[in-house]
Coordinates of C-alpha atoms in Angstrom, one line a residue:
Chain A
M13 CA 22.5 -11.4 -3.6
I14 CA 19.9 -9.1 -2.0
Y15 CA 16.5 -10.9 -2.2
L16 CA 13.6 -8.5 -2.0
D17 CA 10.9 -10.7 -3.5
S18 CA 9.4 -12.2 -0.4
N19 CA 5.8 -11.9 -1.7
A20 CA 6.8 -14.4 -4.4
T21 CA 8.3 -16.9 -2.0
T22 CA 10.5 -17.0 1.1
P23 CA 13.4 -19.2 2.0
L24 CA 12.6 -22.3 4.2
R25 CA 13.4 -21.7 7.9
P26 CA 16.2 -24.0 8.9
E27 CA 14.1 -25.2 11.9
A28 CA 11.3 -26.2 9.5
L29 CA 13.7 -28.1 7.3
E30 CA 15.1 -29.8 10.4
A31 CA 11.5 -30.9 11.4
M32 CA 10.8 -32.1 7.9
L33 CA 13.9 -34.2 7.3
P34 CA 12.9 -37.4 9.2
F35 CA 9.7 -37.5 7.1
L36 CA 11.7 -37.4 3.9
S37 CA 13.8 -40.3 5.0
E38 CA 13.2 -43.0 7.7
R39 CA 9.7 -41.9 8.7
Q40 CA 8.1 -42.5 5.4
G41 CA 4.7 -44.0 6.4
N42 CA 1.4 -43.1 4.8
P43 CA -0.9 -41.5 7.4
S44 CA -3.8 -43.7 6.2
S45 CA -2.0 -47.0 6.7
P46 CA -3.2 -49.2 9.6
H47 CA 0.2 -50.1 11.1
R48 CA 2.9 -48.4 13.2
A49 CA 4.5 -46.6 10.3
G50 CA 1.1 -45.2 9.3
H51 CA 0.3 -44.2 12.9
E52 CA 3.6 -42.4 13.2
A53 CA 2.8 -40.3 10.1
R54 CA -0.8 -39.7 11.2
A55 CA 0.4 -38.5 14.6
A56 CA 2.8 -36.1 12.9
V57 CA 0.1 -34.7 10.6
E58 CA -2.5 -34.3 13.4
E59 CA 0.0 -32.6 15.7
A60 CA 0.9 -30.2 12.9
R61 CA -2.8 -29.6 12.2
R62 CA -3.4 -28.7 15.9
R63 CA -0.5 -26.2 16.0
I64 CA -1.5 -24.6 12.7
A65 CA -5.1 -24.4 13.7
A66 CA -4.3 -22.7 17.0
R67 CA -2.1 -20.1 15.4
L68 CA -4.6 -19.3 12.7
G69 CA -7.6 -19.2 15.0
F70 CA -9.4 -22.3 13.9
E71 CA -10.2 -25.8 15.3
P72 CA -8.0 -28.6 14.0
E73 CA -10.9 -30.3 12.2
E74 CA -11.4 -27.0 10.3
I75 CA -8.0 -27.2 8.6
V76 CA -8.0 -28.8 5.1
F77 CA -4.4 -29.3 3.8
C78 CA -3.9 -28.6 0.1
A79 CA -0.9 -28.5 -2.2
S80 CA -0.8 -24.7 -2.8
G81 CA -2.6 -21.5 -2.1
T82 CA -4.0 -21.7 -5.6
E83 CA -5.5 -25.1 -4.9
A84 CA -7.0 -23.9 -1.7
D85 CA -8.6 -20.9 -3.5
N86 CA -9.9 -23.3 -6.2
L87 CA -11.4 -25.5 -3.5
A88 CA -13.0 -22.5 -1.8
L89 CA -14.6 -21.1 -5.0
R90 CA -15.5 -24.3 -6.8
G91 CA -16.4 -26.1 -3.6
V92 CA -18.8 -23.5 -2.2
T93 CA -20.5 -22.7 -5.6
R94 CA -20.9 -26.5 -6.1
A95 CA -22.4 -27.0 -2.7
L96 CA -24.8 -24.0 -3.2
R97 CA -25.6 -24.4 -6.9
K98 CA -29.3 -24.9 -6.1
K99 CA -29.3 -21.8 -3.9
G100 CA -28.0 -19.1 -6.2
R101 CA -25.9 -18.3 -9.3
H102 CA -24.0 -15.2 -8.3
L103 CA -20.6 -14.6 -6.7
V104 CA -18.7 -11.5 -5.8
T105 CA -15.0 -10.9 -5.9
S106 CA -12.7 -7.9 -6.3
A107 CA -10.7 -6.4 -9.2
I108 CA -7.4 -6.9 -7.4
E109 CA -7.5 -10.6 -6.5
H110 CA -4.7 -13.0 -7.2
H111 CA -5.0 -14.9 -10.4
A112 CA -5.9 -18.1 -8.4
V113 CA -9.2 -16.4 -7.5
L114 CA -9.5 -14.2 -10.6
H115 CA -9.1 -16.9 -13.2
T116 CA -11.2 -19.4 -11.2
A117 CA -14.0 -16.9 -11.0
R118 CA -13.7 -16.4 -14.7
D119 CA -13.9 -20.2 -15.2
L120 CA -17.0 -20.4 -13.1
E121 CA -18.5 -17.6 -15.2
R122 CA -18.1 -19.9 -18.2
D123 CA -20.0 -22.5 -16.3
G124 CA -23.0 -20.1 -16.0
W125 CA -22.2 -18.3 -12.7
E126 CA -22.6 -14.5 -12.7
V127 CA -19.6 -12.7 -11.2
T128 CA -19.4 -9.2 -9.8
S129 CA -16.0 -7.7 -9.5
L130 CA -15.8 -5.0 -6.8
P131 CA -13.7 -2.0 -7.7
V132 CA -11.0 -0.5 -5.5
G133 CA -10.3 3.2 -4.6
P134 CA -7.2 5.0 -5.7
D135 CA -5.6 3.7 -2.5
G136 CA -6.1 0.1 -3.6
A137 CA -8.7 -0.8 -1.0
V138 CA -12.2 -2.3 -1.6
R139 CA -15.0 -0.2 -0.1
P140 CA -17.6 -2.1 2.1
E141 CA -20.3 0.0 0.6
A142 CA -19.5 -1.4 -2.8
L143 CA -20.0 -4.9 -1.5
A144 CA -23.3 -3.9 0.2
A145 CA -24.5 -2.7 -3.2
A146 CA -23.3 -5.8 -5.1
L147 CA -25.0 -8.4 -2.8
R148 CA -28.1 -10.0 -4.4
D149 CA -30.6 -12.5 -3.2
D150 CA -28.9 -15.2 -5.3
T151 CA -25.4 -14.3 -4.1
V152 CA -23.8 -17.4 -2.6
L153 CA -20.1 -16.5 -2.1
V154 CA -18.0 -13.4 -1.7
T155 CA -14.2 -13.7 -1.9
V156 CA -11.9 -10.8 -1.2
M157 CA -8.2 -11.1 -0.3
R158 CA -6.8 -9.9 3.1
A159 CA -3.7 -8.3 1.7
N160 CA -2.9 -7.6 -1.9
N161 CA 0.3 -9.3 -3.3
D162 CA 1.3 -6.4 -5.5
T163 CA 0.7 -3.4 -3.2
G164 CA 0.4 -4.9 0.2
V165 CA -2.8 -3.0 0.8
V166 CA -4.9 -4.5 3.5
Q167 CA -8.5 -5.0 2.7
P168 CA -11.4 -4.4 5.1
V169 CA -12.1 -8.1 5.4
A170 CA -13.7 -8.0 8.9
E171 CA -16.3 -5.5 7.7
L172 CA -16.9 -7.4 4.4
A173 CA -17.3 -10.7 6.4
A174 CA -19.8 -9.1 8.8
L175 CA -21.9 -7.8 5.9
C176 CA -21.9 -11.3 4.4
R177 CA -22.9 -12.9 7.7
E178 CA -25.9 -10.5 8.0
R179 CA -27.0 -11.6 4.6
G180 CA -26.3 -15.3 5.1
V181 CA -23.6 -15.3 2.3
V182 CA -20.4 -17.4 2.6
F183 CA -17.3 -15.3 2.7
H184 CA -13.8 -16.4 1.7
T185 CA -10.5 -14.5 2.1
D186 CA -7.2 -15.4 0.6
A187 CA -4.9 -14.5 3.5
V188 CA -1.7 -15.8 1.7
Q189 CA 0.0 -12.4 1.8
S190 CA -1.1 -11.4 5.3
A191 CA -0.7 -14.5 7.4
G192 CA 2.4 -14.1 9.6
K193 CA 2.7 -10.5 8.5
L194 CA -0.2 -8.9 10.3
A195 CA -0.6 -9.2 14.1
E196 CA -3.9 -11.1 13.8
R197 CA -5.2 -14.6 13.7
P198 CA -6.9 -14.9 10.3
G199 CA -9.7 -16.9 12.0
D200 CA -10.7 -13.8 14.0
L201 CA -11.7 -12.0 10.8
G202 CA -15.1 -13.7 10.7
A203 CA -14.6 -15.4 7.3
G204 CA -16.1 -18.8 6.7
L205 CA -13.0 -19.8 4.6
V206 CA -9.4 -18.6 4.7
T207 CA -6.5 -19.6 2.5
V208 CA -3.0 -19.7 4.0
S209 CA 0.2 -20.9 2.2
A210 CA 3.3 -22.3 3.8
H211 CA 6.0 -20.9 1.5
K212 CA 5.0 -17.3 1.9
L213 CA 5.9 -17.6 5.6
Y214 CA 9.2 -19.4 5.5
G215 CA 7.7 -22.9 5.2
P216 CA 8.1 -25.3 2.3
K217 CA 6.6 -25.0 -1.2
G218 CA 3.8 -27.4 -2.0
V219 CA 1.6 -27.2 1.0
A220 CA -1.1 -24.8 2.1
A221 CA -4.3 -24.8 4.1
L222 CA -7.9 -24.0 3.4
C223 CA -9.5 -23.2 6.8
V224 CA -13.2 -24.0 6.7
R225 CA -15.3 -22.8 9.6
R226 CA -17.6 -25.5 10.9
G227 CA -21.0 -25.3 9.1
T228 CA -19.6 -23.7 5.9
P229 CA -21.1 -25.5 2.9
L230 CA -18.3 -27.0 0.8
S231 CA -18.2 -29.8 -1.7
P232 CA -14.9 -31.5 -2.6
V233 CA -13.2 -30.8 -5.9
T234 CA -10.8 -33.7 -5.7
T235 CA -12.4 -37.0 -4.8
G236 CA -10.7 -40.3 -3.9
G237 CA -9.7 -41.9 -0.6
G238 CA -11.7 -39.5 1.6
H239 CA -8.6 -37.7 3.1
E240 CA -9.1 -34.4 4.9
R241 CA -12.6 -35.3 5.9
G242 CA -13.5 -36.0 2.4
L243 CA -12.8 -32.5 1.2
R244 CA -9.4 -33.0 -0.4
A245 CA -8.5 -36.5 -1.4
G246 CA -4.9 -37.5 -1.8
T247 CA -2.1 -38.8 0.4
E248 CA -1.0 -36.0 2.8
N249 CA 2.3 -34.3 2.2
V250 CA 3.5 -35.3 5.6
A251 CA 6.9 -33.6 5.5
G252 CA 5.4 -30.5 4.0
I253 CA 2.7 -30.3 6.6
V254 CA 5.2 -30.8 9.5
G255 CA 7.4 -28.0 8.0
F256 CA 4.3 -25.8 7.6
A257 CA 3.6 -26.2 11.3
A258 CA 7.1 -25.3 12.3
A259 CA 7.1 -22.3 10.0
V260 CA 3.7 -21.0 11.2
D261 CA 4.8 -21.3 14.9
L262 CA 8.0 -19.3 14.2
A263 CA 6.3 -16.7 12.0
F264 CA 3.7 -15.9 14.6
E265 CA 6.3 -15.9 17.4
A266 CA 8.4 -13.5 15.3
L267 CA 5.6 -11.2 14.3
A268 CA 5.7 -8.7 17.2
A269 CA 9.4 -8.0 16.5
D270 CA 9.5 -8.5 12.7
G271 CA 6.4 -6.4 11.8
P272 CA 7.6 -3.0 13.1
R273 CA 11.2 -3.7 12.0
L274 CA 10.1 -4.5 8.4
A275 CA 7.8 -1.5 8.3
A276 CA 10.6 0.8 9.4
L277 CA 12.9 -0.7 6.7
R278 CA 10.2 -0.3 4.1
D279 CA 9.5 3.3 5.1
R280 CA 13.3 4.0 5.0
L281 CA 13.5 2.5 1.5
E282 CA 10.6 4.5 0.2
A283 CA 11.8 7.8 1.8
R284 CA 15.2 7.3 0.2
V285 CA 13.8 6.6 -3.2
L286 CA 11.4 9.5 -3.1
A287 CA 14.1 11.9 -2.0
R288 CA 16.6 10.9 -4.7
V289 CA 14.5 9.9 -7.8
D290 CA 12.1 12.2 -9.6
G291 CA 8.8 11.0 -10.9
V292 CA 8.1 8.2 -8.5
R293 CA 4.9 7.2 -6.8
V294 CA 4.2 4.8 -4.0
N295 CA 1.1 2.8 -4.8
G296 CA -1.3 2.2 -2.0
A297 CA 0.6 4.5 0.4
G298 CA -2.7 6.0 1.5
A299 CA -4.1 2.7 2.8
P300 CA -2.9 0.4 5.6
R301 CA -0.4 -2.1 4.1
V302 CA 1.4 -5.2 5.2
P303 CA 4.8 -4.0 6.6
N304 CA 7.1 -5.7 4.0
T305 CA 5.6 -4.6 0.7
S306 CA 6.3 -1.5 -1.5
S307 CA 4.9 -0.9 -5.0
L308 CA 6.7 1.9 -6.8
S309 CA 5.9 3.4 -10.2
F310 CA 8.6 5.3 -12.1
R311 CA 7.8 7.8 -14.8
G312 CA 9.1 7.1 -18.3
V313 CA 10.7 3.6 -17.8
D314 CA 9.5 0.1 -18.0
G315 CA 9.2 -2.1 -14.8
E316 CA 10.8 -5.2 -16.4
S317 CA 13.8 -3.1 -17.4
I318 CA 14.2 -1.9 -13.8
V319 CA 13.9 -5.5 -12.6
L320 CA 16.7 -6.7 -15.0
G321 CA 18.7 -3.6 -14.2
L322 CA 18.6 -4.5 -10.5
D323 CA 19.1 -8.2 -11.2
V324 CA 22.4 -7.6 -13.0
R325 CA 23.5 -5.8 -9.8
G326 CA 22.4 -8.9 -7.7
I327 CA 19.2 -7.4 -6.4
C328 CA 16.0 -9.5 -6.9
V329 CA 12.7 -7.6 -7.1
S330 CA 9.6 -8.2 -9.2
T331 CA 7.3 -6.4 -11.6
G332 CA 4.4 -7.7 -9.6
S333 CA 2.7 -11.0 -9.2
A334 CA 5.2 -13.7 -10.3
C335 CA 2.5 -15.5 -12.2
S336 CA 2.4 -12.8 -14.9
T337 CA 6.1 -12.6 -15.5
G338 CA 6.7 -12.6 -19.2
D339 CA 3.2 -11.4 -19.8
P340 CA 3.1 -8.0 -21.5
E341 CA -0.1 -7.0 -19.6
P342 CA 0.6 -4.5 -16.8
S343 CA -0.6 -5.3 -13.3
H344 CA -4.4 -5.6 -13.2
V345 CA -4.1 -4.4 -9.6
L346 CA -2.5 -1.1 -10.5
L347 CA -4.9 -0.6 -13.4
A348 CA -7.8 -1.2 -11.0
M349 CA -6.4 1.6 -8.8
G350 CA -6.6 4.0 -11.7
L351 CA -3.0 4.0 -12.9
G352 CA -2.7 4.5 -16.7
P353 CA -1.1 1.6 -18.6
R354 CA 2.3 3.4 -18.9
A355 CA 2.4 4.1 -15.2
A356 CA 1.4 0.6 -14.4
Q357 CA 4.0 -0.7 -16.8
G358 CA 6.6 1.4 -15.0
S359 CA 6.1 -0.3 -11.7
I360 CA 8.0 -2.7 -9.5
R361 CA 7.2 -4.5 -6.3
I362 CA 9.8 -4.7 -3.6
S363 CA 8.9 -7.2 -0.8
L364 CA 11.3 -7.4 2.2
G365 CA 11.9 -10.5 4.3
R366 CA 13.0 -11.4 7.8
T367 CA 16.7 -11.3 6.9
T368 CA 16.5 -7.9 5.1
T369 CA 19.0 -5.4 6.6
E370 CA 19.3 -1.6 6.6
A371 CA 22.3 -2.0 4.3
D372 CA 20.2 -4.1 1.8
V373 CA 17.6 -1.4 1.7
D374 CA 20.2 1.4 1.2
A375 CA 22.0 -0.5 -1.5
T376 CA 18.7 -1.0 -3.3
A377 CA 17.8 2.7 -3.1
T378 CA 21.1 3.6 -4.7
A379 CA 20.9 0.9 -7.3
L380 CA 17.3 2.1 -8.2
L381 CA 18.5 5.6 -8.6
E382 CA 21.3 4.5 -10.9
T383 CA 19.2 2.1 -12.9
V384 CA 16.2 4.5 -13.4
T385 CA 18.6 7.3 -14.4
R386 CA 20.3 5.1 -16.9
L387 CA 17.0 3.9 -18.4
R388 CA 15.6 7.4 -18.6
A389 CA 18.7 8.5 -20.6
I390 CA 17.9 5.7 -23.1
S391 CA 14.2 6.3 -23.0
S392 CA 12.4 7.8 -26.0
A393 CA 9.6 8.9 -23.6
P394 CA 11.4 9.9 -20.4
D395 CA 8.5 12.2 -19.3
A396 CA 5.7 9.9 -20.3
E397 CA 3.0 9.8 -17.6
G398 CA 0.3 7.2 -17.3
Chain B
M29 CA 32.3 -9.4 -33.4
P30 CA 32.3 -7.8 -30.0
D31 CA 32.5 -4.0 -30.0
T32 CA 33.4 -1.6 -27.3
P33 CA 30.6 -0.5 -25.0
E34 CA 29.9 3.2 -25.0
S35 CA 29.7 3.4 -21.3
P36 CA 31.3 0.9 -18.9
A37 CA 28.9 -0.5 -16.4
A38 CA 29.1 -3.2 -13.8
P39 CA 29.4 -6.6 -15.5
P40 CA 26.3 -8.8 -15.2
Q41 CA 26.6 -11.0 -12.2
G42 CA 24.5 -14.0 -11.3
P43 CA 22.1 -15.8 -13.5
V44 CA 19.7 -13.6 -15.4
L45 CA 16.7 -15.7 -16.2
F46 CA 15.3 -15.9 -19.8
Y47 CA 17.9 -13.7 -21.4
T48 CA 21.1 -14.6 -23.3
P49 CA 24.4 -13.0 -22.1
T50 CA 24.5 -11.0 -25.4
L51 CA 21.0 -9.7 -24.8
V52 CA 21.9 -8.7 -21.3
D53 CA 25.1 -7.0 -22.6
H54 CA 23.1 -4.9 -25.1
F55 CA 20.6 -4.1 -22.3
V56 CA 23.3 -3.0 -19.9
N57 CA 25.5 -1.3 -22.5
P58 CA 23.3 -0.4 -25.3
R59 CA 25.2 0.7 -28.5
N60 CA 24.5 3.9 -30.3
V61 CA 22.2 5.5 -27.7
G62 CA 21.3 9.1 -28.3
E63 CA 19.9 11.5 -30.9
L64 CA 21.5 12.9 -34.1
P65 CA 21.4 16.6 -34.6
D66 CA 19.2 17.8 -37.5
S67 CA 22.3 18.7 -39.5
E68 CA 23.5 15.0 -39.4
T69 CA 20.1 13.4 -39.8
D70 CA 19.1 12.1 -43.2
G71 CA 16.2 9.9 -41.9
Y72 CA 14.2 9.7 -38.8
G73 CA 11.7 7.0 -37.6
L74 CA 9.3 6.9 -34.7
V75 CA 7.4 3.7 -34.1
G76 CA 5.4 2.2 -31.2
D77 CA 4.2 -1.2 -30.3
P78 CA 0.6 -0.8 -29.4
S79 CA 0.5 -4.2 -27.7
C80 CA 2.9 -3.3 -24.9
G81 CA 3.4 0.5 -25.2
D82 CA 7.1 0.2 -26.2
Q83 CA 8.4 3.0 -28.3
M84 CA 11.6 3.6 -30.4
K85 CA 13.0 6.7 -32.1
L86 CA 15.8 6.1 -34.6
W87 CA 18.0 8.6 -36.5
I88 CA 20.2 7.7 -39.5
G89 CA 22.9 9.7 -41.3
V90 CA 23.8 8.5 -44.8
K91 CA 27.1 8.9 -46.6
F92 CA 28.1 7.3 -50.0
G93 CA 24.9 5.2 -49.9
R94 CA 25.7 3.7 -46.5
I95 CA 24.4 4.2 -43.0
A96 CA 27.3 6.2 -41.6
R97 CA 25.6 7.4 -38.4
I98 CA 22.9 5.8 -36.3
A99 CA 21.3 6.7 -33.0
F100 CA 18.3 5.5 -31.0
K101 CA 16.2 6.0 -27.9
S102 CA 13.8 3.4 -26.7
Y103 CA 11.1 3.1 -24.0
G104 CA 10.3 -0.4 -23.1
C105 CA 11.3 -3.8 -21.6
P106 CA 14.7 -5.3 -21.7
G107 CA 13.8 -7.0 -25.0
A108 CA 12.9 -3.7 -26.6
I109 CA 16.1 -2.0 -25.4
A110 CA 18.4 -4.9 -26.4
T111 CA 16.8 -5.4 -29.8
S112 CA 17.0 -1.7 -30.5
S113 CA 20.6 -1.7 -29.6
M114 CA 21.4 -4.8 -31.7
L115 CA 19.5 -3.4 -34.7
T116 CA 21.6 -0.2 -34.7
H117 CA 24.7 -2.3 -34.3
L118 CA 23.8 -4.4 -37.3
A119 CA 22.6 -1.5 -39.5
L120 CA 25.6 0.7 -39.0
G121 CA 27.8 0.7 -42.1
L122 CA 25.3 -1.2 -44.3
T123 CA 24.3 0.0 -47.7
L124 CA 20.7 1.3 -47.8
E125 CA 19.7 -1.7 -49.9
D126 CA 21.2 -4.1 -47.3
A127 CA 19.6 -2.1 -44.4
R128 CA 16.2 -2.6 -46.1
R129 CA 16.8 -6.3 -46.0
L130 CA 17.4 -6.6 -42.2
T131 CA 14.7 -8.6 -40.5
D132 CA 13.6 -9.3 -36.9
D133 CA 15.1 -12.7 -37.3
D134 CA 18.5 -11.2 -38.0
V135 CA 18.2 -9.2 -34.8
V136 CA 17.1 -12.2 -32.7
E137 CA 19.8 -14.4 -34.1
A138 CA 22.5 -11.9 -33.4
L139 CA 21.3 -11.7 -29.8
G140 CA 21.5 -15.5 -29.5
G141 CA 17.8 -15.9 -29.2
I142 CA 15.0 -14.2 -27.2
P143 CA 12.2 -15.5 -25.0
E144 CA 9.1 -16.3 -26.9
A145 CA 7.1 -13.7 -25.1
K146 CA 9.6 -11.1 -26.2
K147 CA 9.7 -12.0 -29.9
H148 CA 7.4 -9.1 -30.9
C149 CA 10.0 -6.6 -29.4
S150 CA 12.4 -7.4 -32.1
L151 CA 10.1 -6.0 -34.7
L152 CA 10.3 -2.6 -33.1
G153 CA 13.8 -1.8 -34.3
V154 CA 13.2 -3.2 -37.8
K155 CA 10.1 -1.1 -38.1
A156 CA 11.9 2.0 -36.9
L157 CA 14.7 1.4 -39.4
Q158 CA 12.2 1.0 -42.2
A159 CA 10.5 4.2 -41.1
A160 CA 13.8 6.1 -41.1
L161 CA 14.7 4.7 -44.5
D162 CA 11.3 5.8 -45.8
D163 CA 11.8 9.2 -44.3
R164 CA 15.2 9.4 -46.0
E165 CA 13.7 8.6 -49.4
R166 CA 11.0 11.3 -48.9
R167 CA 13.6 13.8 -48.0
E168 CA 15.6 12.9 -51.1
A169 CA 12.6 13.2 -53.3
E170 CA 11.8 16.7 -51.9
R171 CA 15.3 18.0 -52.4
P172 CA 15.8 20.3 -55.4
E173 CA 17.6 18.4 -58.3
T174 CA 20.7 20.7 -58.1
A175 CA 21.3 19.9 -54.5
K176 CA 21.5 16.1 -55.0
P177 CA 25.0 14.7 -54.8

């Protein structure tokens, strides 16, 4: 199997698994317990918190562990709006956010919040001018992702965060698709809140962090035993947090070598596909992108059919965000970039990983050529554009 | 009753989520793909599914009151391609009356089921067949009396 869907999830690093195993067997204490078993678990969680904080550019007490990136995004949006509900009633997001942000913003809209969705240019990037124009006196929160999951396009988060700081508005960025892929500490972007998820950087599923810069107004969404400084109640996922720390360390250590290697493989794949297949476009090619992601649109064929055509050849790619699999709606990200519904429907996302080889990429380019050619021969609309 | 694929392709390998082996087979080796020349076409249908943009073109040739030739081209997801293929497979050889009675449920059943989100795909082929049968009736009505068999 050739797995090229790393933006959906990545395999657990063996080193992370190794670090986790004791906490799934003999070291089973609850970090809140007042005895040696509890102390042992607490020590492991706090050691992991220190390591993760250092890599991400935060203080240990600024890390709030959650069960998923989606949960962390929910805490950021719901927690900030809740804390500031007397200060304003407006929040700003972008048209290309992950559903974790998009649908949460929509839910807040039903609660009476006004939401402005920033457009993106044809390159898939938000323009800081658009944010400057959208900010109002009653804006309390701006949330724009660091890298888009479908296209890999990197958003100008530092500029957006600076604008918000000038205006005294809280800024959140979902850095799930950039952490461990871009040579940067998310904490250096100037955001008040940052979401990072373990399983996108070779850690375990079921654990993530919301990094909350000291002084950022945030109310809890989950209440209970006062865990995570009262911001996220619930017994800590000790093994998950330990595995998260191991994965974060390894991801940031590997960054300098993996980044350029993946970018070269991605560029090789795109060059091969463009040279051999007619009617292809690379979405977001004009903007800076995370090195592992390629969004391709093929004229006259459907993306799901390409995905199944590659799947039967043992190659795993995606039509886009895994959350919308089975959903007939084309990618909201590609539509926001100005692609027509047909072109958006004819799109796939290829996301490389740390074990991807040149042979994988070449086999994928060949399989794509064969699959698309076959589907176009079946297609009743082989020349249909957008 | 298994039939011979028109073009041999690599056999499916590994688990393919959501889809039955029969559906995957009809997706990988769709039956009756192509177009009929005008001289062999007695009915033609073009239908689209506005909900997802899928589209199907279907040609039928009729002999002795039965569908003797059938060909299709489809744009769409695996569900659209596989249901199109299965529809042509089921319709070939049927009397025009029996062809009229084919339903989307017949197509889904023959494929061994289809994911819930893809149920609407199975209507595409049935609608295209109805359109081709309607077209055939129109052509018959327009033919001069002496030319009718």
